[in-house]
PDB file of C-alpha atoms in Angstrom:
ATOM      1  CA  LEU A 380     -16.028   2.672 -38.162  1.00 39.00           C
ATOM      2  CA  VAL A 381     -12.676   2.272 -40.066  1.00 40.00           C
ATOM      3  CA  LEU A 382     -11.411  -0.118 -37.495  1.00 40.00           C
ATOM      4  CA  TRP A 383     -14.397  -2.609 -38.259  1.00 40.00           C
ATOM      5  CA  PHE A 384     -13.219  -2.974 -41.697  1.00 39.00           C
ATOM      6  CA  LEU A 385      -9.522  -3.597 -41.028  1.00 40.00           C
ATOM      7  CA  SER A 386      -7.906  -7.012 -41.182  1.00 42.00           C
ATOM      8  CA  ILE A 387      -6.565  -8.663 -38.170  1.00 40.00           C
ATOM      9  CA  ASN A 388      -3.413  -9.100 -39.942  1.00 47.00           C
ATOM     10  CA  THR A 389      -2.904  -5.399 -40.249  1.00 45.00           C
ATOM     11  CA  VAL A 390      -3.562  -4.849 -36.674  1.00 39.00           C
ATOM     12  CA  ILE A 391      -1.028  -7.383 -35.519  1.00 43.00           C
ATOM     13  CA  HIS A 392       1.553  -5.805 -37.841  1.00 49.00           C
ATOM     14  CA  ALA A 393       0.894  -2.365 -36.742  1.00 46.00           C
ATOM     15  CA  ASN A 394       1.104  -3.486 -33.060  1.00 48.00           C
ATOM     16  CA  HIS A 395       4.562  -5.016 -33.754  1.00 48.00           C
ATOM     17  CA  LEU A 396       6.058  -1.887 -35.269  1.00 48.00           C
ATOM     18  CA  ILE A 397       4.908   0.087 -32.234  1.00 44.00           C
ATOM     19  CA  HIS A 398       6.014  -2.420 -29.720  1.00 47.00           C
ATOM     20  CA  ASN A 399       9.359  -0.874 -29.172  1.00 52.00           C
ATOM     21  CA  LEU A 400       8.493   2.992 -29.210  1.00 48.00           C
ATOM     22  CA  ARG A 401       9.307   4.467 -25.674  1.00 49.00           C
ATOM     23  CA  THR A 402       9.246   8.503 -26.217  1.00 51.00           C
ATOM     24  CA  SER A 403       7.243  11.291 -28.012  1.00 51.00           C
ATOM     25  CA  LYS A 404       9.963  11.519 -30.417  1.00 56.00           C
ATOM     26  CA  ASP A 405       9.879   7.947 -31.418  1.00 60.00           C
ATOM     27  CA  ILE A 406       5.998   8.221 -31.814  1.00 53.00           C
ATOM     28  CA  LEU A 407       6.115  11.236 -34.327  1.00 55.00           C
ATOM     29  CA  GLN A 408       8.882   9.904 -36.218  1.00 63.00           C
ATOM     30  CA  PHE A 409       6.996   6.530 -36.609  1.00 59.00           C
ATOM     31  CA  VAL A 410       3.806   8.341 -37.812  1.00 52.00           C
ATOM     32  CA  GLU A 411       5.784  10.711 -40.287  1.00 62.00           C
ATOM     33  CA  LYS A 412       7.427   7.490 -41.805  1.00 65.00           C
ATOM     34  CA  GLN A 413       3.958   5.630 -42.081  1.00 58.00           C
ATOM     35  CA  ASN A 414       2.649   8.828 -43.680  1.00 56.00           C
ATOM     36  CA  LYS A 415       5.049   8.375 -46.556  1.00 59.00           C
ATOM     37  CA  LYS A 416       4.713   4.795 -46.884  1.00 57.00           C
ATOM     38  CA  MET A 417       1.015   3.866 -46.305  1.00 57.00           C
ATOM     39  CA  GLY A 418      -2.187   4.850 -47.313  1.00 59.00           C
ATOM     40  CA  PHE A 419      -4.920   6.797 -45.380  1.00 55.00           C
ATOM     41  CA  THR A 420      -6.533   3.669 -43.751  1.00 56.00           C
ATOM     42  CA  TYR A 421      -3.377   2.273 -42.426  1.00 55.00           C
ATOM     43  CA  ARG A 422      -2.255   5.676 -41.083  1.00 56.00           C
ATOM     44  CA  VAL A 423      -5.654   5.975 -39.156  1.00 53.00           C
ATOM     45  CA  ILE A 424      -5.015   2.336 -37.362  1.00 55.00           C
ATOM     46  CA  VAL A 425      -1.400   3.253 -36.602  1.00 51.00           C
ATOM     47  CA  ILE A 426      -2.163   6.451 -34.800  1.00 52.00           C
ATOM     48  CA  THR A 427      -5.060   5.097 -33.072  1.00 50.00           C
ATOM     49  CA  MET A 428      -2.753   2.226 -31.657  1.00 53.00           C
ATOM     50  CA  VAL A 429       0.037   4.613 -30.845  1.00 47.00           C
ATOM     51  CA  LEU A 430      -2.259   6.965 -28.893  1.00 50.00           C
ATOM     52  CA  ALA A 431      -3.776   3.872 -26.918  1.00 51.00           C
ATOM     53  CA  PHE A 432      -0.272   2.553 -26.218  1.00 50.00           C
ATOM     54  CA  SER A 433       1.189   5.746 -24.980  1.00 49.00           C
ATOM     55  CA  LEU A 434      -2.058   6.569 -22.615  1.00 48.00           C
ATOM     56  CA  SER A 435      -1.597   2.919 -21.281  1.00 49.00           C
ATOM     57  CA  SER A 436       1.887   3.222 -20.597  1.00 51.00           C
ATOM     58  CA  ALA A 437       1.636   6.371 -18.662  1.00 57.00           C
ATOM     59  CA  SER A 438       0.993   6.634 -14.885  1.00 57.00           C
ATOM     60  CA  ASP A 439       2.030   8.453 -11.668  1.00 65.00           C
ATOM     61  CA  PRO A 440       4.347   6.626  -9.184  1.00 70.00           C
ATOM     62  CA  SER A 441       2.586   5.327  -6.103  1.00 75.00           C
ATOM     63  CA  PRO A 442       2.739   8.030  -2.961  1.00 74.00           C
ATOM     64  CA  LEU A 443       5.108   6.837  -0.369  1.00 75.00           C
ATOM     65  CA  GLN A 444       3.555   9.062   2.491  1.00 75.00           C
ATOM     66  CA  ASP A 445       0.188  10.087   3.329  1.00 78.00           C
ATOM     67  CA  PHE A 446       0.603  13.463   1.282  1.00 70.00           C
ATOM     68  CA  CYS A 447       3.036  15.417  -0.477  1.00 71.00           C
ATOM     69  CA  VAL A 448       2.286  18.974  -0.802  1.00 68.00           C
ATOM     70  CA  ALA A 449       3.789  20.733  -3.817  1.00 64.00           C
ATOM     71  CA  MET A 450       6.013  23.773  -3.355  1.00 67.00           C
ATOM     72  CA  ASP A 451       8.088  25.895  -5.892  1.00 72.00           C
ATOM     73  CA  ASP A 452      10.997  26.899  -3.341  1.00 71.00           C
ATOM     74  CA  PRO A 453      13.141  23.891  -2.680  1.00 67.00           C
ATOM     75  CA  LYS A 454      14.631  25.717   0.054  1.00 71.00           C
ATOM     76  CA  GLY A 455      11.504  25.093   2.197  1.00 69.00           C
ATOM     77  CA  ALA A 456      11.206  21.243   0.995  1.00 69.00           C
ATOM     78  CA  LEU A 457      11.515  18.601   3.606  1.00 71.00           C
ATOM     79  CA  PHE A 458      11.516  15.399   1.369  1.00 72.00           C
ATOM     80  CA  VAL A 459      10.052  14.266  -2.065  1.00 74.00           C
ATOM     81  CA  ASN A 460       8.222  11.200  -2.567  1.00 74.00           C
ATOM     82  CA  GLY A 461      10.382   9.060  -0.396  1.00 76.00           C
ATOM     83  CA  LYS A 462      13.802  10.068   0.695  1.00 82.00           C
ATOM     84  CA  PHE A 463      16.545  12.184  -0.960  1.00 81.00           C
ATOM     85  CA  CYS A 464      19.341   9.901  -2.319  1.00 84.00           C
ATOM     86  CA  LYS A 465      22.700   9.263  -0.704  1.00 86.00           C
ATOM     87  CA  ASP A 466      25.759   9.910  -2.934  1.00 86.00           C
ATOM     88  CA  PRO A 467      26.666   6.257  -4.097  1.00 87.00           C
ATOM     89  CA  ASN A 468      30.151   6.954  -3.440  1.00 87.00           C
ATOM     90  CA  LEU A 469      29.286   7.436   0.326  1.00 89.00           C
ATOM     91  CA  VAL A 470      27.216   4.353   0.626  1.00 91.00           C
ATOM     92  CA  THR A 471      28.276   1.648   2.957  1.00 92.00           C
ATOM     93  CA  ALA A 472      27.208  -1.993   4.065  1.00 94.00           C
ATOM     94  CA  ASP A 473      25.777  -0.276   7.237  1.00 94.00           C
ATOM     95  CA  ASP A 474      22.999   1.421   5.028  1.00 94.00           C
ATOM     96  CA  PHE A 475      21.570  -1.865   4.400  1.00 94.00           C
ATOM     97  CA  PHE A 476      22.020  -3.593   7.837  1.00 96.00           C
ATOM     98  CA  LEU A 477      19.872  -3.691  10.984  1.00 97.00           C
ATOM     99  CA  ALA A 478      20.811  -5.888  14.268  1.00 98.00           C
ATOM    100  CA  GLY A 479      18.475  -6.744  17.012  1.00 97.00           C
ATOM    101  CA  LEU A 480      15.402  -8.297  15.761  1.00 97.00           C
ATOM    102  CA  ASN A 481      15.842 -11.340  17.670  1.00 97.00           C
ATOM    103  CA  ILE A 482      14.968  -9.292  20.862  1.00 97.00           C
ATOM    104  CA  ALA A 483      11.360  -9.419  21.660  1.00 97.00           C
ATOM    105  CA  GLY A 484       9.213  -6.215  21.882  1.00 97.00           C
ATOM    106  CA  ASN A 485       7.745  -5.001  25.045  1.00 97.00           C
ATOM    107  CA  THR A 486       4.201  -6.314  25.437  1.00 97.00           C
ATOM    108  CA  SER A 487       3.494  -4.838  28.746  1.00 96.00           C
ATOM    109  CA  ASN A 488       0.722  -2.405  27.651  1.00 96.00           C
ATOM    110  CA  PRO A 489      -2.836  -2.589  27.422  1.00 95.00           C
ATOM    111  CA  LEU A 490      -3.066  -4.319  24.060  1.00 97.00           C
ATOM    112  CA  GLY A 491      -0.508  -6.931  25.079  1.00 97.00           C
ATOM    113  CA  SER A 492       1.506  -6.503  21.686  1.00 98.00           C
ATOM    114  CA  LYS A 493       4.425  -4.976  20.273  1.00 98.00           C
ATOM    115  CA  VAL A 494       5.254  -4.050  16.431  1.00 98.00           C
ATOM    116  CA  THR A 495       8.956  -3.535  15.783  1.00 98.00           C
ATOM    117  CA  PRO A 496       9.308  -2.064  12.236  1.00 97.00           C
ATOM    118  CA  VAL A 497      11.925  -2.551   9.788  1.00 97.00           C
ATOM    119  CA  ASN A 498      11.205   0.151   7.004  1.00 94.00           C
ATOM    120  CA  VAL A 499      13.299   2.904   5.469  1.00 92.00           C
ATOM    121  CA  GLU A 500      13.368   4.774   8.656  1.00 92.00           C
ATOM    122  CA  GLN A 501      15.399   1.993  10.155  1.00 94.00           C
ATOM    123  CA  ILE A 502      17.317   0.807   7.132  1.00 93.00           C
ATOM    124  CA  PRO A 503      18.027   3.772   4.692  1.00 91.00           C
ATOM    125  CA  GLY A 504      18.991   1.134   2.102  1.00 91.00           C
ATOM    126  CA  LEU A 505      15.344   0.312   1.694  1.00 91.00           C
ATOM    127  CA  ASN A 506      14.529   3.518  -0.137  1.00 88.00           C
ATOM    128  CA  THR A 507      12.820   3.077  -3.381  1.00 87.00           C
ATOM    129  CA  LEU A 508      13.108  -0.730  -3.171  1.00 89.00           C
ATOM    130  CA  GLY A 509       9.306  -1.033  -2.135  1.00 90.00           C
ATOM    131  CA  ILE A 510       9.597  -3.589   0.643  1.00 94.00           C
ATOM    132  CA  SER A 511       9.748  -3.555   4.404  1.00 96.00           C
ATOM    133  CA  LEU A 512       9.363  -5.885   7.509  1.00 97.00           C
ATOM    134  CA  VAL A 513       7.748  -5.894  10.982  1.00 98.00           C
ATOM    135  CA  ARG A 514       8.292  -8.285  13.906  1.00 98.00           C
ATOM    136  CA  ILE A 515       5.001  -8.535  16.140  1.00 98.00           C
ATOM    137  CA  ASP A 516       5.108  -9.920  19.728  1.00 98.00           C
ATOM    138  CA  PHE A 517       2.153 -10.927  21.579  1.00 98.00           C
ATOM    139  CA  ALA A 518       1.642 -11.749  25.220  1.00 98.00           C
ATOM    140  CA  SER A 519      -1.025 -14.384  26.149  1.00 97.00           C
ATOM    141  CA  TYR A 520      -4.347 -13.097  24.528  1.00 97.00           C
ATOM    142  CA  GLY A 521      -2.452  -9.919  23.335  1.00 98.00           C
ATOM    143  CA  LEU A 522      -3.860  -8.128  20.245  1.00 98.00           C
ATOM    144  CA  ASN A 523      -2.664  -6.119  17.197  1.00 98.00           C
ATOM    145  CA  PRO A 524      -6.051  -4.092  16.803  1.00 98.00           C
ATOM    146  CA  PRO A 525      -7.911  -3.478  13.621  1.00 98.00           C
ATOM    147  CA  HIS A 526      -5.793  -1.287  11.519  1.00 98.00           C
ATOM    148  CA  THR A 527      -4.872  -0.668   8.073  1.00 98.00           C
ATOM    149  CA  HIS A 528      -1.735   0.013   5.774  1.00 97.00           C
ATOM    150  CA  PRO A 529      -2.647   2.450   3.285  1.00 95.00           C
ATOM    151  CA  ARG A 530       0.377   1.616   1.022  1.00 94.00           C
ATOM    152  CA  ALA A 531       1.138  -2.045   1.427  1.00 95.00           C
ATOM    153  CA  THR A 532      -0.010  -5.587   1.232  1.00 97.00           C
ATOM    154  CA  GLU A 533       1.183  -7.705   4.250  1.00 98.00           C
ATOM    155  CA  VAL A 534       2.250 -11.264   4.301  1.00 98.00           C
ATOM    156  CA  LEU A 535       2.258 -12.624   7.745  1.00 98.00           C
ATOM    157  CA  PHE A 536       4.299 -15.664   9.122  1.00 98.00           C
ATOM    158  CA  VAL A 537       3.856 -17.267  12.547  1.00 98.00           C
ATOM    159  CA  LEU A 538       6.952 -18.251  14.125  1.00 98.00           C
ATOM    160  CA  GLU A 539       5.590 -19.063  17.561  1.00 98.00           C
ATOM    161  CA  GLY A 540       2.049 -19.531  19.308  1.00 98.00           C
ATOM    162  CA  THR A 541      -1.496 -19.539  17.804  1.00 98.00           C
ATOM    163  CA  LEU A 542      -3.179 -16.356  16.172  1.00 98.00           C
ATOM    164  CA  HIS A 543      -6.686 -15.562  15.173  1.00 98.00           C
ATOM    165  CA  VAL A 544      -6.354 -13.174  12.197  1.00 98.00           C
ATOM    166  CA  GLY A 545      -8.754 -11.723   9.778  1.00 98.00           C
ATOM    167  CA  PHE A 546      -9.535  -8.904   7.514  1.00 98.00           C
ATOM    168  CA  VAL A 547     -12.771  -7.246   6.355  1.00 97.00           C
ATOM    169  CA  THR A 548     -13.378  -6.341   2.675  1.00 96.00           C
ATOM    170  CA  SER A 549     -14.420  -3.094   1.352  1.00 94.00           C
ATOM    171  CA  ASN A 550     -18.140  -1.998   0.846  1.00 91.00           C
ATOM    172  CA  ILE A 551     -20.133  -4.427  -0.961  1.00 87.00           C
ATOM    173  CA  PRO A 552     -23.173  -3.060  -2.803  1.00 85.00           C
ATOM    174  CA  ASN A 553     -26.440  -4.235  -1.033  1.00 81.00           C
ATOM    175  CA  ASN A 554     -24.591  -6.358   1.315  1.00 82.00           C
ATOM    176  CA  LYS A 555     -22.329  -6.404   4.574  1.00 88.00           C
ATOM    177  CA  ASN A 556     -18.799  -5.904   4.471  1.00 94.00           C
ATOM    178  CA  ARG A 557     -17.385  -9.660   4.356  1.00 94.00           C
ATOM    179  CA  LEU A 558     -14.818 -10.953   6.875  1.00 96.00           C
ATOM    180  CA  PHE A 559     -12.155 -13.351   6.024  1.00 97.00           C
ATOM    181  CA  THR A 560     -10.657 -15.256   9.363  1.00 98.00           C
ATOM    182  CA  LYS A 561      -8.220 -18.015  10.036  1.00 98.00           C
ATOM    183  CA  VAL A 562      -6.381 -19.485  13.038  1.00 98.00           C
ATOM    184  CA  LEU A 563      -2.711 -19.615  12.394  1.00 98.00           C
ATOM    185  CA  ASN A 564      -0.257 -22.009  13.896  1.00 98.00           C
ATOM    186  CA  PRO A 565       3.658 -22.092  13.731  1.00 98.00           C
ATOM    187  CA  GLY A 566       4.593 -22.163  10.041  1.00 98.00           C
ATOM    188  CA  ASP A 567       1.312 -20.782   8.906  1.00 98.00           C
ATOM    189  CA  VAL A 568       1.223 -17.850   6.507  1.00 98.00           C
ATOM    190  CA  PHE A 569      -1.765 -15.296   5.921  1.00 98.00           C
ATOM    191  CA  VAL A 570      -2.035 -12.372   3.395  1.00 98.00           C
ATOM    192  CA  PHE A 571      -3.840  -9.142   4.240  1.00 98.00           C
ATOM    193  CA  PRO A 572      -4.709  -7.195   1.001  1.00 97.00           C
ATOM    194  CA  GLU A 573      -3.549  -3.738   0.726  1.00 96.00           C
ATOM    195  CA  GLY A 574      -5.676  -1.100   2.522  1.00 96.00           C
ATOM    196  CA  LEU A 575      -8.125  -3.339   4.157  1.00 98.00           C
ATOM    197  CA  ILE A 576      -8.780  -3.599   7.898  1.00 98.00           C
ATOM    198  CA  HIS A 577      -7.041  -6.356   9.621  1.00 98.00           C
ATOM    199  CA  PHE A 578      -6.146  -7.756  12.861  1.00 98.00           C
ATOM    200  CA  GLN A 579      -4.157 -10.469  14.916  1.00 98.00           C
ATOM    201  CA  LEU A 580      -5.018 -11.867  18.356  1.00 98.00           C
ATOM    202  CA  ASN A 581      -3.118 -14.254  20.295  1.00 98.00           C
ATOM    203  CA  VAL A 582      -5.662 -16.922  21.341  1.00 98.00           C
ATOM    204  CA  GLY A 583      -3.152 -19.025  23.269  1.00 95.00           C
ATOM    205  CA  LYS A 584      -1.728 -19.070  26.991  1.00 95.00           C
ATOM    206  CA  THR A 585       1.727 -18.675  25.832  1.00 97.00           C
ATOM    207  CA  ASN A 586       3.644 -15.736  24.054  1.00 98.00           C
ATOM    208  CA  ALA A 587       3.407 -15.572  20.094  1.00 98.00           C
ATOM    209  CA  ILE A 588       5.756 -13.952  17.571  1.00 98.00           C
ATOM    210  CA  ALA A 589       4.855 -13.337  13.899  1.00 98.00           C
ATOM    211  CA  PHE A 590       6.866 -11.604  11.124  1.00 98.00           C
ATOM    212  CA  SER A 591       5.547  -9.668   8.266  1.00 98.00           C
ATOM    213  CA  GLY A 592       6.755  -8.593   5.025  1.00 97.00           C
ATOM    214  CA  LEU A 593       4.965  -5.485   3.637  1.00 97.00           C
ATOM    215  CA  SER A 594       5.114  -4.434  -0.094  1.00 95.00           C
ATOM    216  CA  SER A 595       6.215  -0.811   0.658  1.00 94.00           C
ATOM    217  CA  GLN A 596       9.472   0.931   2.048  1.00 92.00           C
ATOM    218  CA  ASN A 597       7.058   3.033   4.224  1.00 93.00           C
ATOM    219  CA  PRO A 598       3.638   1.050   4.340  1.00 95.00           C
ATOM    220  CA  GLY A 599       1.903   3.306   6.882  1.00 95.00           C
ATOM    221  CA  VAL A 600      -0.478   2.135   9.822  1.00 97.00           C
ATOM    222  CA  ILE A 601      -3.973   3.451  10.510  1.00 97.00           C
ATOM    223  CA  THR A 602      -5.258   1.916  13.795  1.00 97.00           C
ATOM    224  CA  ILE A 603      -8.975   2.413  13.569  1.00 97.00           C
ATOM    225  CA  ALA A 604      -9.853   3.367  17.088  1.00 96.00           C
ATOM    226  CA  ASN A 605      -7.086   5.562  17.728  1.00 96.00           C
ATOM    227  CA  ALA A 606      -7.884   7.316  14.476  1.00 97.00           C
ATOM    228  CA  VAL A 607     -11.563   7.616  15.318  1.00 97.00           C
ATOM    229  CA  PHE A 608     -11.548   8.158  18.925  1.00 97.00           C
ATOM    230  CA  GLY A 609      -7.988   9.585  19.609  1.00 96.00           C
ATOM    231  CA  SER A 610      -7.329  12.044  16.841  1.00 95.00           C
ATOM    232  CA  ASN A 611      -5.906  15.584  17.502  1.00 95.00           C
ATOM    233  CA  PRO A 612      -8.038  17.633  17.358  1.00 96.00           C
ATOM    234  CA  SER A 613     -10.959  15.395  18.218  1.00 96.00           C
ATOM    235  CA  ILE A 614     -13.726  14.582  15.616  1.00 97.00           C
ATOM    236  CA  ASN A 615     -16.980  16.429  16.314  1.00 97.00           C
ATOM    237  CA  PRO A 616     -18.750  14.149  18.602  1.00 96.00           C
ATOM    238  CA  ASP A 617     -22.162  14.882  16.471  1.00 97.00           C
ATOM    239  CA  VAL A 618     -20.264  13.273  13.495  1.00 98.00           C
ATOM    240  CA  LEU A 619     -19.362  10.015  15.567  1.00 97.00           C
ATOM    241  CA  THR A 620     -22.882   9.880  17.301  1.00 97.00           C
ATOM    242  CA  LYS A 621     -24.552   9.731  13.880  1.00 97.00           C
ATOM    243  CA  ALA A 622     -22.042   7.438  12.436  1.00 97.00           C
ATOM    244  CA  PHE A 623     -21.965   4.814  15.272  1.00 96.00           C
ATOM    245  CA  GLN A 624     -25.986   5.364  16.046  1.00 96.00           C
ATOM    246  CA  VAL A 625     -25.014   5.569  19.842  1.00 96.00           C
ATOM    247  CA  ASP A 626     -25.602   8.076  22.658  1.00 96.00           C
ATOM    248  CA  MET A 627     -23.363  11.243  22.801  1.00 97.00           C
ATOM    249  CA  ASN A 628     -22.353  10.042  26.274  1.00 97.00           C
ATOM    250  CA  VAL A 629     -20.804   6.967  24.840  1.00 97.00           C
ATOM    251  CA  ILE A 630     -19.023   9.102  22.270  1.00 97.00           C
ATOM    252  CA  ASN A 631     -17.751  11.352  24.855  1.00 96.00           C
ATOM    253  CA  TYR A 632     -16.620   8.632  27.019  1.00 96.00           C
ATOM    254  CA  LEU A 633     -14.536   6.872  24.002  1.00 96.00           C
ATOM    255  CA  GLN A 634     -12.750  10.105  23.252  1.00 96.00           C
ATOM    256  CA  LYS A 635     -11.412  10.516  26.628  1.00 94.00           C
ATOM    257  CA  GLN A 636      -9.927   7.288  26.713  1.00 92.00           C
ATOM    258  CA  PHE A 637      -6.048   6.865  26.310  1.00 90.00           C
ATOM    259  CA  TRP A 638      -5.695   4.932  23.102  1.00 90.00           C
ATOM    260  CA  TYR A 639      -2.433   3.004  23.151  1.00 90.00           C
ATOM    261  CA  ASP A 640      -0.177   2.968  20.097  1.00 91.00           C
ATOM    262  CA  ASN A 641       1.599  -0.480  19.787  1.00 94.00           C
ATOM    263  CA  ASN A 642       3.724   0.526  16.936  1.00 91.00           C
TER     264      ASN A 642
END
């Protein structure tokens, strides 16, 4: 109720004063100082705004792998959220370098496509930088099947060929998931939002090449068919039968197939 009776000038003044506060010590010293200088009403708005500012500035870092199980004994730790850092005095130019991305990937596989990643596993210098790259090669009518990147938005650029691309939105209340598609030609760019299912299909009679930038040093990839029907151990067929509303024989057949990974 007090806030309703405060003038806009008071609010702006208080906001200006707390703008540069960064630590809990700064906040406590500021509030104590205002206690000595100002009346009760002013102290209420200052404290309220300080608390709001503190809460809005606090957040956890985004995860850089599927999970990071906490443990107290560092001797048993494999990695932290990302990678351990190299001594800066031992860093060389090679830590930021990779050769060979001009070499086409092998598309002689059931999907007719090959993804060549350039992430923190290939270039250690990408650690903590929040960016990576992939090259995608397509044989004629090759497919990069429906998949998601749990930690990255993707920007795809077509260098050669013609690609039919698309992504599906998350669940829409009282409606079907919406599909966005486009046919891309050399020089075209398309964006796939983080975490959404997307795909690329070469609709031409010649090979195609695309490059994608991703907003994570370790974007991850979940290929939908592989994850659902080729997981280890297998998902209970009763779950998939009910989920896909098909006969058990269909699920058994799909789970027995070899699900190729083009990454």
